Short mmCIF file of C-alpha atoms in Angstrom, two decimals:
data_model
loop_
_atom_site.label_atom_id
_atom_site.label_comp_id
_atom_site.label_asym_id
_atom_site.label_seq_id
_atom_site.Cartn_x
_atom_site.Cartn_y
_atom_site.Cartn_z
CA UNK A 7 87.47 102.79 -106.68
CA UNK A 8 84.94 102.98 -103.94
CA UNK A 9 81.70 100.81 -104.04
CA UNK A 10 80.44 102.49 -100.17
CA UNK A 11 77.39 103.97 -99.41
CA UNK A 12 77.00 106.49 -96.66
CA UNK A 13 73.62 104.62 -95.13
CA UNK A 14 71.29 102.19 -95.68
CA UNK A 15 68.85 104.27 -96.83
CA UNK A 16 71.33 104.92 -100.18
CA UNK A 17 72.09 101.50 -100.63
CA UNK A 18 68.49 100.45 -101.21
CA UNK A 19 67.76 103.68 -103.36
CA UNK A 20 66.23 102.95 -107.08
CA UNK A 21 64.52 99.91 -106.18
CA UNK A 22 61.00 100.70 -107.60
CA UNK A 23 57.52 99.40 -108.07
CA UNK A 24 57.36 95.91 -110.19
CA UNK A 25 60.92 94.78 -109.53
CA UNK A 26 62.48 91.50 -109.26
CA UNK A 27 64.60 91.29 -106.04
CA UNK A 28 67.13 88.12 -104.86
CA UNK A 29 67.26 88.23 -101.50
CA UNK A 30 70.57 85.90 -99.91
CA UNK A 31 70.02 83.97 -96.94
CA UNK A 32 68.98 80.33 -96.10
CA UNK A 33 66.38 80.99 -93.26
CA UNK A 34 68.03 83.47 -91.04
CA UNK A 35 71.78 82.32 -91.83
CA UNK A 36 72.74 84.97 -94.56
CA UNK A 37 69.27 87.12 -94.44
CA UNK A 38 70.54 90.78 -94.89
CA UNK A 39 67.83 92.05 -92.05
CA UNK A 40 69.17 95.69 -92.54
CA UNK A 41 68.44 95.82 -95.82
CA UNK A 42 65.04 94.59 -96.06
CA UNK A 43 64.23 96.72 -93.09
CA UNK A 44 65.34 99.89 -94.84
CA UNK A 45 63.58 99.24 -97.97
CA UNK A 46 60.18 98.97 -95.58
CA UNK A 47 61.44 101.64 -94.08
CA UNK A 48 60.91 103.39 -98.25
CA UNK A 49 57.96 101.67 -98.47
CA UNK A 50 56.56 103.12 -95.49
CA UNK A 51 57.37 106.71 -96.49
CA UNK A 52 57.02 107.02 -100.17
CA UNK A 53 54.95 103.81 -101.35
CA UNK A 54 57.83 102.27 -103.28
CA UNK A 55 58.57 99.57 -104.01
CA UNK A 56 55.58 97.46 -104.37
CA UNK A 57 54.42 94.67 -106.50
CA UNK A 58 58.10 92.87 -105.74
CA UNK A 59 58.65 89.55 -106.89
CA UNK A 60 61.56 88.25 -104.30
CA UNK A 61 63.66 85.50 -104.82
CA UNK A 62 64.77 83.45 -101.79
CA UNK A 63 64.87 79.82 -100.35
CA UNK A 64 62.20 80.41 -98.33
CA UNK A 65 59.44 83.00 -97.83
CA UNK A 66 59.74 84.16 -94.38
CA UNK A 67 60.05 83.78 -91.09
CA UNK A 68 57.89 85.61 -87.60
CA UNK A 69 57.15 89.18 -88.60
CA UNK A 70 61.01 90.18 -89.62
CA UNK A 71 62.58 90.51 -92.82
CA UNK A 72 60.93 88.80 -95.75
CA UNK A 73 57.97 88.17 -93.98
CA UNK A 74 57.80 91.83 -92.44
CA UNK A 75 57.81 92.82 -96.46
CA UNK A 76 54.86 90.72 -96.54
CA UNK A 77 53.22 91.79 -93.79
CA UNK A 78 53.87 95.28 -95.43
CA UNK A 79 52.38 94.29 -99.16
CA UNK A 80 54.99 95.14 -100.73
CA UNK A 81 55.66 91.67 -102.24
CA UNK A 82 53.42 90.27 -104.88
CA UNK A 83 55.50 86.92 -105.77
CA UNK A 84 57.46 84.55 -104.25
CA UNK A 85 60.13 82.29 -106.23
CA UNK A 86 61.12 80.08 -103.92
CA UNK A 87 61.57 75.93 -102.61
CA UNK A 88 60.75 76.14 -99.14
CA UNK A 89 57.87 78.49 -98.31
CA UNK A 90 57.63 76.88 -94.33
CA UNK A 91 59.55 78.15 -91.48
CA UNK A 92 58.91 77.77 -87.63
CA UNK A 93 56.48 80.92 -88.18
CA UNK A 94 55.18 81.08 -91.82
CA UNK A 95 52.03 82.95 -91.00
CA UNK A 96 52.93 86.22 -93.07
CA UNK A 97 53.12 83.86 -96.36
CA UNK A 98 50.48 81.46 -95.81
CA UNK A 99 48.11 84.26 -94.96
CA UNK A 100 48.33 85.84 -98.03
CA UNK A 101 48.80 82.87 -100.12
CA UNK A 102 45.58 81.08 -98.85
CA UNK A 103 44.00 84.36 -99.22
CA UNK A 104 44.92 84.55 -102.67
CA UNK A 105 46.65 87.92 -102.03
CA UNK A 106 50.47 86.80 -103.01
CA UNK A 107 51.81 84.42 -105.86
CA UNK A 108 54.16 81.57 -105.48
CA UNK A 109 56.42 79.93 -108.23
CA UNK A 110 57.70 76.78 -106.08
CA UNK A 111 61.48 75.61 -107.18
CA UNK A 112 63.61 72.26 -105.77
CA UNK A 113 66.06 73.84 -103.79
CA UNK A 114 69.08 72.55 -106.30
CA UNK A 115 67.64 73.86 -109.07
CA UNK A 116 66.72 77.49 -107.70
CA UNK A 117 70.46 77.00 -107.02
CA UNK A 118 71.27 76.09 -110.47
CA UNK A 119 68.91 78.59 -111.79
CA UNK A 120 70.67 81.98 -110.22
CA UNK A 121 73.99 80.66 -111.50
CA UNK A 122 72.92 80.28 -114.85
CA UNK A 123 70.94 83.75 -114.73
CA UNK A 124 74.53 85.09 -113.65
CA UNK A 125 76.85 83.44 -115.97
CA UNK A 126 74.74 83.84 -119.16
CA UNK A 127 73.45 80.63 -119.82
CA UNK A 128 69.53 80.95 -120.67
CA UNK A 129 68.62 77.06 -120.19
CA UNK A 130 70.13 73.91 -119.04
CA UNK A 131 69.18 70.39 -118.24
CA UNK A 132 68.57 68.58 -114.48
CA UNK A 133 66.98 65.27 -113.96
CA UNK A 134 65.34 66.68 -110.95
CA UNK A 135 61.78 66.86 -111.03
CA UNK A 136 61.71 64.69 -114.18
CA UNK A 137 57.96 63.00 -113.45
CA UNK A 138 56.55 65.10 -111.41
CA UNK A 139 54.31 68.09 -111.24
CA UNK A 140 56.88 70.41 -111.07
CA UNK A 141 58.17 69.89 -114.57
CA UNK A 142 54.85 70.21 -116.01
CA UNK A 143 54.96 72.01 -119.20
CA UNK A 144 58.71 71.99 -119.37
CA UNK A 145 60.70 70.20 -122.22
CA UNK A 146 62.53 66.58 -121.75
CA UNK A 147 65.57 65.44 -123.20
CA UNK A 148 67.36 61.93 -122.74
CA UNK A 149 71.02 61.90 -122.29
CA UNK A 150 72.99 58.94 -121.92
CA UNK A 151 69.73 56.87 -121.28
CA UNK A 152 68.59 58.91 -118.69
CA UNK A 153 65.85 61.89 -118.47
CA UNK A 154 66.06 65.56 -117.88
CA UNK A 155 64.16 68.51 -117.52
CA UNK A 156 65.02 71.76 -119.20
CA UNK A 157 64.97 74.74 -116.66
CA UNK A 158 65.55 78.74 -117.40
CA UNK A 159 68.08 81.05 -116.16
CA UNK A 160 66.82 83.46 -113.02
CA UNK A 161 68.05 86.85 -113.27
CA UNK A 162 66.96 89.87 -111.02
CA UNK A 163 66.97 93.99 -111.08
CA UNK A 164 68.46 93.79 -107.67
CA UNK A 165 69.97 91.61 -105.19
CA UNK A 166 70.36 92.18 -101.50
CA UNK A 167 73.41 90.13 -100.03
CA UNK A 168 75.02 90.32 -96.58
CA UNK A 169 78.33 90.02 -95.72
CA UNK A 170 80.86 89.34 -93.19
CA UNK A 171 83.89 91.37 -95.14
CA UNK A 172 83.87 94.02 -97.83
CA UNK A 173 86.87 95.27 -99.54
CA UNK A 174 86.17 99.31 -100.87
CA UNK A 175 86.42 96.85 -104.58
CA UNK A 176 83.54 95.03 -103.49
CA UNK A 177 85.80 91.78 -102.81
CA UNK A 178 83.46 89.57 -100.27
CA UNK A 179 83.57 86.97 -97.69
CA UNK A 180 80.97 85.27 -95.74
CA UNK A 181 80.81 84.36 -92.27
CA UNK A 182 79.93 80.16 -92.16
CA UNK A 183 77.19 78.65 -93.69
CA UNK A 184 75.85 82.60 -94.00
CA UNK A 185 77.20 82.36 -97.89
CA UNK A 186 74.69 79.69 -99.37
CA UNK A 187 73.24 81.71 -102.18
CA UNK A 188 74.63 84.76 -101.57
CA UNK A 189 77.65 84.42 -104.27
CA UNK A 190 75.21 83.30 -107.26
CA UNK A 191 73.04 86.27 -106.84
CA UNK A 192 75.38 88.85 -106.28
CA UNK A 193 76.26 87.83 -110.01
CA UNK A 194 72.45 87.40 -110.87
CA UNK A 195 71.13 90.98 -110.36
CA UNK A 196 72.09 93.94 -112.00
CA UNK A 197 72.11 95.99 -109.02
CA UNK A 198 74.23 93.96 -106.42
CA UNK A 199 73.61 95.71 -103.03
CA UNK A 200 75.79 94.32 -99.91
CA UNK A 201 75.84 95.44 -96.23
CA UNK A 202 78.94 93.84 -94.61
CA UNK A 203 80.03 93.69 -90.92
CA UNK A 204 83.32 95.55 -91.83
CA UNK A 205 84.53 97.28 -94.76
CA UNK A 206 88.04 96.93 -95.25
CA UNK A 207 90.95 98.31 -97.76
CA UNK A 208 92.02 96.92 -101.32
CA UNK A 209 94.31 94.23 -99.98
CA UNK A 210 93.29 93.68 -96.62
CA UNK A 211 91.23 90.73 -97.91
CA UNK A 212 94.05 88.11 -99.19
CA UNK A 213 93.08 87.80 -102.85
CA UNK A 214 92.98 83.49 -101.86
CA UNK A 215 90.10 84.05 -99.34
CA UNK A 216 87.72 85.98 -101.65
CA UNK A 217 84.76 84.57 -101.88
CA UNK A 218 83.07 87.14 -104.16
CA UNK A 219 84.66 88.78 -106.35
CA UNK A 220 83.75 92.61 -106.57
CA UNK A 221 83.30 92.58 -110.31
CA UNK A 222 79.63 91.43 -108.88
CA UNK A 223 79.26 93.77 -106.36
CA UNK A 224 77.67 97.42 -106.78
CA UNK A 225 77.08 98.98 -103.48
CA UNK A 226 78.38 98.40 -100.29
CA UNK A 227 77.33 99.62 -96.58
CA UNK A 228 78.48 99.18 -93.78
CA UNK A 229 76.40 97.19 -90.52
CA UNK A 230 78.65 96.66 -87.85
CA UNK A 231 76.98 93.80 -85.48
CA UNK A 232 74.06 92.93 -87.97
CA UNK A 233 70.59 91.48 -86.54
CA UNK A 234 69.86 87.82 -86.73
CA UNK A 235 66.27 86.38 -87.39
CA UNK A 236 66.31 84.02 -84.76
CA UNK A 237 67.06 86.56 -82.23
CA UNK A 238 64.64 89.17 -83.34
CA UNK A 239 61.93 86.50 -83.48
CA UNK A 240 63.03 85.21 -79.95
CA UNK A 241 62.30 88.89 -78.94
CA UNK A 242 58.97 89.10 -80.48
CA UNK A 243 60.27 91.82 -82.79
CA UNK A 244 57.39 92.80 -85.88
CA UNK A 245 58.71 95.25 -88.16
CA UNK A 246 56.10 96.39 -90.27
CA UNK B 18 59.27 42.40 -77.36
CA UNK B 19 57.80 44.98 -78.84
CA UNK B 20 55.75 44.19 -81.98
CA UNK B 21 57.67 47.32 -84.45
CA UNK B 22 60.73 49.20 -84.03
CA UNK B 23 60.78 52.72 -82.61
CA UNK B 24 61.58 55.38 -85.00
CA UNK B 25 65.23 55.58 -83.34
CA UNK B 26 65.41 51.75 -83.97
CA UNK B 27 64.76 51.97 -87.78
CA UNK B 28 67.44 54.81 -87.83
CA UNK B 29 69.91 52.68 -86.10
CA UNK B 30 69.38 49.94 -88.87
CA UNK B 31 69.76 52.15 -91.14
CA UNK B 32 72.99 53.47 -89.60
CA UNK B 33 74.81 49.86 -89.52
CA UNK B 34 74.85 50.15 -93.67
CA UNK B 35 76.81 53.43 -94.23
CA UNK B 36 80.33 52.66 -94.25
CA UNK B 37 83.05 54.65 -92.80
CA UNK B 38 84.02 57.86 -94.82
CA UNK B 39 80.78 57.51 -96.57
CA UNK B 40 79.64 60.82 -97.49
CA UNK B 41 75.47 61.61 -96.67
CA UNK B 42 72.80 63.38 -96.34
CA UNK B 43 70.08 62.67 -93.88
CA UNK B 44 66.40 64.25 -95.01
CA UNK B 45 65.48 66.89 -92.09
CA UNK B 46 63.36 65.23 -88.95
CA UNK B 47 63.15 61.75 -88.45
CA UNK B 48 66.27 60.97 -90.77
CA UNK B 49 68.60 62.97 -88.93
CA UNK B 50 68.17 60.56 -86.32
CA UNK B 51 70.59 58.19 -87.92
CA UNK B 52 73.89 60.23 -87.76
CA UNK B 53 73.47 59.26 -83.62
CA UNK B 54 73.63 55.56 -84.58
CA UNK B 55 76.97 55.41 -86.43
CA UNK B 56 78.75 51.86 -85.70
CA UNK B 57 81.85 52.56 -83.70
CA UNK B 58 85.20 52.96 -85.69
CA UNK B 59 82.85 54.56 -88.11
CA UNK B 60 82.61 58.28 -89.56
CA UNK B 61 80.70 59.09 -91.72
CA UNK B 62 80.79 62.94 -93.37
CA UNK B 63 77.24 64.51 -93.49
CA UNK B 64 76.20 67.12 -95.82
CA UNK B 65 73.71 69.76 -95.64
CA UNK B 66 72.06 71.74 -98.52
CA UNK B 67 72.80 75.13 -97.69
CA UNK B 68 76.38 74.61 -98.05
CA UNK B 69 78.82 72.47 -94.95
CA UNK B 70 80.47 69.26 -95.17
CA UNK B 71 80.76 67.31 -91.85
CA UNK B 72 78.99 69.30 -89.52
CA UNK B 73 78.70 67.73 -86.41
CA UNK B 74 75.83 67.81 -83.47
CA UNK B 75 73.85 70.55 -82.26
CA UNK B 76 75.48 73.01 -79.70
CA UNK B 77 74.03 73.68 -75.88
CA UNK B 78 71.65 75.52 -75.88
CA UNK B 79 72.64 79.47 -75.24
CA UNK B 80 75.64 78.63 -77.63
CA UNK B 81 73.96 78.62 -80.79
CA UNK B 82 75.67 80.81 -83.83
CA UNK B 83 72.73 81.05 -86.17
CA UNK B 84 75.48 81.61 -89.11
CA UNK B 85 75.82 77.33 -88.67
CA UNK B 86 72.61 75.66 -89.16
CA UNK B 87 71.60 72.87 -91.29
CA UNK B 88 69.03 72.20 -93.72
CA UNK B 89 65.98 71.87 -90.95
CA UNK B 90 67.27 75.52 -89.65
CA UNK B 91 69.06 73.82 -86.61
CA UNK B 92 71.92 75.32 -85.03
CA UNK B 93 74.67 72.88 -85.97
CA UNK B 94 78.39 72.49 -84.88
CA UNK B 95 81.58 71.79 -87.36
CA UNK B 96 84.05 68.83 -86.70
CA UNK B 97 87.84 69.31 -87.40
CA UNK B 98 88.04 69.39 -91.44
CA UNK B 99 84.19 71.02 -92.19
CA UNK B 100 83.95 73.04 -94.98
CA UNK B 101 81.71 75.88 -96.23
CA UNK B 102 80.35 76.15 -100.20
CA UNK B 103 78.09 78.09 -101.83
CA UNK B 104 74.21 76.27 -102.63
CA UNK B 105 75.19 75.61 -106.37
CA UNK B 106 78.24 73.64 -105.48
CA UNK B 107 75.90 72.16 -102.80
CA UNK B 108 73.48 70.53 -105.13
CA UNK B 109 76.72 69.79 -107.31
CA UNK B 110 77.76 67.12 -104.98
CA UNK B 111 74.18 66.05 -105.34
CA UNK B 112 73.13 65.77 -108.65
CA UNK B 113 76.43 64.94 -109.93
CA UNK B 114 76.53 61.70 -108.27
CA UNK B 115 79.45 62.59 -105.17
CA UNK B 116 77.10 61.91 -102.71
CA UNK B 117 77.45 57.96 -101.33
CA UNK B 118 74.17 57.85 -99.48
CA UNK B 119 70.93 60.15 -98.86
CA UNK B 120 68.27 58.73 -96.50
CA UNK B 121 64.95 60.38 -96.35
CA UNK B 122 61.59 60.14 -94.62
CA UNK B 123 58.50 59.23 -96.99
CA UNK B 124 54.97 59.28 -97.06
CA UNK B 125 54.69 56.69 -99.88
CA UNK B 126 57.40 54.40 -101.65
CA UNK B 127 56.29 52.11 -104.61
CA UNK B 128 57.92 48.85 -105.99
CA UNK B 129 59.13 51.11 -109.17
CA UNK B 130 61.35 52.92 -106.71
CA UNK B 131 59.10 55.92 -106.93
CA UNK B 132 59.34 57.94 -104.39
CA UNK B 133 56.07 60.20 -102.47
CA UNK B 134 57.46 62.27 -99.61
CA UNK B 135 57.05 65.87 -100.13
CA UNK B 136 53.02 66.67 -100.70
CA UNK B 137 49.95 65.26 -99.56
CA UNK B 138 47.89 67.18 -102.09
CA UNK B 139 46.97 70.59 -103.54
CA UNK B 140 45.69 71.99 -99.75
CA UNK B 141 47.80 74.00 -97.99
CA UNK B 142 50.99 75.61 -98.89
CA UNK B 143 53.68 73.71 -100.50
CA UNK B 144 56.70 73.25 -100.14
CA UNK B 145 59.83 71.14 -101.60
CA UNK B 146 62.94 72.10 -100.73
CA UNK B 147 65.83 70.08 -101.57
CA UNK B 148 64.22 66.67 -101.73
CA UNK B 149 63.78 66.30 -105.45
CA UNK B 150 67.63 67.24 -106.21
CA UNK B 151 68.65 64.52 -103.60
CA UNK B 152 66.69 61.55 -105.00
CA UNK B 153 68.78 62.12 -108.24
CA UNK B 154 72.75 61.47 -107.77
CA UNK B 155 73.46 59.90 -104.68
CA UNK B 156 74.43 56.24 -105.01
CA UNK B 157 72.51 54.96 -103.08
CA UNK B 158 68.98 56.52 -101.79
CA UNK B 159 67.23 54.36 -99.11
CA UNK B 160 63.87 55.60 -97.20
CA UNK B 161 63.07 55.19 -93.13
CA UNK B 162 59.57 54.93 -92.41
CA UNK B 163 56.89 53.22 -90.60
CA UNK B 164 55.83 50.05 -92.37
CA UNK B 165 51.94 52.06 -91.92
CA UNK B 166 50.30 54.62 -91.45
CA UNK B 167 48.73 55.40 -88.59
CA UNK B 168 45.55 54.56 -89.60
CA UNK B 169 47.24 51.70 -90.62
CA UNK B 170 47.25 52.38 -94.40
CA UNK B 171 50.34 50.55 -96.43
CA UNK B 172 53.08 53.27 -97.16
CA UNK B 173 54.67 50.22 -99.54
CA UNK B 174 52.41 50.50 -102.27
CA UNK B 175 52.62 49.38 -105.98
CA UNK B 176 51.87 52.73 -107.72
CA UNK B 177 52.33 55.99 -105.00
CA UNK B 178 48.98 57.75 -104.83
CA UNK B 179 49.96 61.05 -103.65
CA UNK B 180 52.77 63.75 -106.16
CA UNK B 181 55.79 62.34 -106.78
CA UNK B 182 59.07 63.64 -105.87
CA UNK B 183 61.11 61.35 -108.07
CA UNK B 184 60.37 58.46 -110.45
CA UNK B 185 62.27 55.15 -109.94
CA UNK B 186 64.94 56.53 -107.30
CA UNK B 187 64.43 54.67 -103.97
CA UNK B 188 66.76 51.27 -103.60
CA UNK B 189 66.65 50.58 -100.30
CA UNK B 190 63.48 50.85 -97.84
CA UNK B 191 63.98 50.46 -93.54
CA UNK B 192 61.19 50.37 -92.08
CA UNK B 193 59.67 49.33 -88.34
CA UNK B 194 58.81 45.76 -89.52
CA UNK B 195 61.22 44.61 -91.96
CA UNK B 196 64.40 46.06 -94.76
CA UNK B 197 63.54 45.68 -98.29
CA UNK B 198 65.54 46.33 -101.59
CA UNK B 199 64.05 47.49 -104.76
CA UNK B 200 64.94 45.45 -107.50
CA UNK B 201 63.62 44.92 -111.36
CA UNK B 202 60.10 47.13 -109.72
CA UNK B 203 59.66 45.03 -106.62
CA UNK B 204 60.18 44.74 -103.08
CA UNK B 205 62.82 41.93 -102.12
CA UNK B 206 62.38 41.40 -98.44
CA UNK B 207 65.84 41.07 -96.80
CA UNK B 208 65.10 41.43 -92.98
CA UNK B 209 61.77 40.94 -91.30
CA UNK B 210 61.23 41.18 -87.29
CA UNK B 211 61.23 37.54 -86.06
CA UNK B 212 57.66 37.69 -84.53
CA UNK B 213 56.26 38.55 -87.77
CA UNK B 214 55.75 36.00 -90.47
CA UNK B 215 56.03 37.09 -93.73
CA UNK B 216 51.95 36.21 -94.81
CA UNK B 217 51.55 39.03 -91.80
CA UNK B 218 53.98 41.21 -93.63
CA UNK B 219 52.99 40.82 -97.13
CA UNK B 220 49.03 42.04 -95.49
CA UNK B 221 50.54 45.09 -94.55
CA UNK B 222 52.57 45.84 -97.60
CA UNK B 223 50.43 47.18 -100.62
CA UNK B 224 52.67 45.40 -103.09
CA UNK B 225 53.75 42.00 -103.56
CA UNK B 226 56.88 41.06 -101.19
CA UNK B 227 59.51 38.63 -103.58
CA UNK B 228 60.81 36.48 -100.76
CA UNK B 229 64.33 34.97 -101.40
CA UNK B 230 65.16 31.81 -99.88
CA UNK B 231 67.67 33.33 -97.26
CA UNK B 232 65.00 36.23 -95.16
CA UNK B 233 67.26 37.40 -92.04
CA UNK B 234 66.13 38.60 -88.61
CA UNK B 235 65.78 42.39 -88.01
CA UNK B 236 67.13 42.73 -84.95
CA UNK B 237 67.59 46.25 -83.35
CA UNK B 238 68.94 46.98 -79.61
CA UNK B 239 66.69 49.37 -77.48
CA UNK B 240 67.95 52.71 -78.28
#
């Protein structure tokens, strides 16, 4: 078995209009930059994909990855718990403007969310948010004395996740605090799409350090030295 | 002496109650002032939401690795015995009650232990982030904050005014005049600064102050 893709350009193929995307990440630890950039880099030459809903922590950051997609139009929702960054003007443009849709989510429970959506669980039960507005029109249960808010799985078509090792199976690791959500979507989608900084053989990975199983994993390419947001916005980079 | 503490004076209050090997997480900002105040003899592990166990502080600058930040998005370094976990074991150790202490910044705290600290209204863009999954499962959840604001407004108040992040969560409350518990939905006054008396206090508190018959002195060092 072989999971690679020759380029980027093959690993983002079949992502189309109307899609639901997980992107990994936590700010710019974990944000596959490549990726994003080469599905602008589709957008730019065919149209396609548009009208994305993308699934992240945040929403964006400068005028690079998520918020370059923005920038772009390609996205028309944001699920997310922290749409702020140190440069948030490609979201709050469009969201003041009306032009871009936000479904806000506490942090732990976007968390808890993308696991469910990957392990087949369609609701569960968190006391977090339990009277306030963001459990507004969701159903309460009391357990033990206590109350809880039910909240829905989160699945996506696709998932873009970025690595630090890839086995040819699909076997991952991450490189520090990089891995955040990355695991729970790569199970969430069903098209899991990884670049990693080295792609390795079946057993170079000892089976104990896996962090990701490949059973998750779809595609995998390879980016050797991979660009980091805070770098990139340090340089003044815009990429759409 | 100065008439309130300095925001670095309420986190070093604050810091003299964790106990060593506590496990915590400090709110980004103002609370992350307190891991700089830990008593001597004292470590404390700190955890961040996107997934590290006793990170350390931030690295010279030119020797960031922007794989290692915290919560706020600053670069962060390990100490010996860190680890790394995904976000859903992350908010595992929060919700399910493993986390000893979380302290967090607040725009309003009421007597019910409700807790205000993440909107100030339907302007703008908003945001959460992991502040409603933290007011739920760690033992004990105290609040730093100015005793006002600054237009002098009380940010003790008996019902919070602005959305709520969680209902009935806050137990402890620091703040630059005095340290207050929440108890059966009011504030207990357990530390007021000696040059304030506690009819001056209870006019700057929106809520009524129980005052036990022991009140000590808050007393902070210039730090």
């Amino acid at each position: 078995m072989d999971k690679t893709v020759p380029d980027l350009a093959a690993a983002v193929a079949g992502i189309t209009d109307g899609m639901s995307l997980m992107v990994g990440g936590f700010g710019g630890s974990g944000a596959p930059i490549e990726l994003i950039h080469a599905l602008i880099d589709q957008f730019k030459a065919t149209g396609s994909p548009g009208r994305l809903t993308i699934i992240n922590n945040n929403a964006g950051n400068g005028r690079v990855g998520i918020a370059a997609m923005i920038d772009a139009g390609m996205v028309e929702k944001m699920i997310c718990s922290f749409p702020r960054s140190a440069d948030p003007r490609a979201f709050t443009e469009k969201y003041l403007g009306g032009e871009i849709g936000l479904e806000l989510v506490p942090q732990g429970t976007l968390a808890e969310r993308i696991r469910a959506g990957g392990s087949g669980i369609p609701a569960f039960y968190t006391p977090t948010s339990y009277g306030t507005d963001l459990a507004a029109g969701k159903p309460i249960a009391e357990f033990e004395g206590r109350h809880y808010v039910q909240e829905r799985w989160l699945k996506a078509d696709a998932a873009l996740i970025k690595a630090e090792l890839a086995d040819l199976l699909g076997n991952l690791t991450y490189r520090k605090a990089a891995r955040n959500f990355s695991p729970l979507m790569a199970a969430a989608a069903k098209l899991t799409i990884v670049q990693a900084s080295r792609i390795v053989a079946p057993g170079e990975i000892d089976p104990e350090h896996v962090i990701t199983p490949g059973i998750f994993v779809d595609r995998i390419v390879e980016v050797a030295d991979p660009q980091q947001e805070e770098a990139l916005m340090r340089d003044g980079v815009a990429y759409a | 002496m100065s008439t309130r503490l300095s925001n670095a004076q309420i986190a070093w209050r604050a810091a003299q109650d964790i106990e060593d090997g506590a496990y915590v997480n400090l709110g980004i900002g103002f609370p992350e002032l307190v891991a700089k105040f830990q008593p001597p003899g004292r470590h404390a592990i700190f955890h961040t939401e996107n997934g590290v166990l006793n990170f350390g502080e931030s690295p010279p600058e030119g020797e960031e690795d922007w794989d290692l930040i915290n919560a706020g998005k600053k670069a962060i370094t390990l100490k010996p015995g860190a680890a790394f976990f995904h976000h859903a074991d992350s908010f595992a150790m929060v919700r399910g009650g493993h986390l000893d202490v979380a302290i967090l910044g607040t725009y309003e705290v009421a007597e019910t232990g409700d807790l205000a600290n993440w909107s100030t209204g339907p302007r703008g863009v908003p945001a959460v982030g992991g502040a409603m999954d933290l007011v739920h499962g760690a033992k004990r959840v105290a609040v730093i904050t100015d005793h006002v604001t600054k237009d002098g407004r009380p940010k003790l108040v008996e019902r919070c005014s602005l959305p709520l992040t969680g209902v009935g969560c806050v137990t402890r409350v620091y703040t630059s005049l005095a340290v207050l518990d929440i108890e059966d939905r009011h504030f207990v006054l357990r530390e007021k600064l000696p040059g304030i008396s506690v009819d001056e206090l209870q006019g700057l508190t929106g809520a009524r102050l129980v005052i036990p018959a022991t009140v000590g002195d808050l007393v902070a060092p210039e730090v």
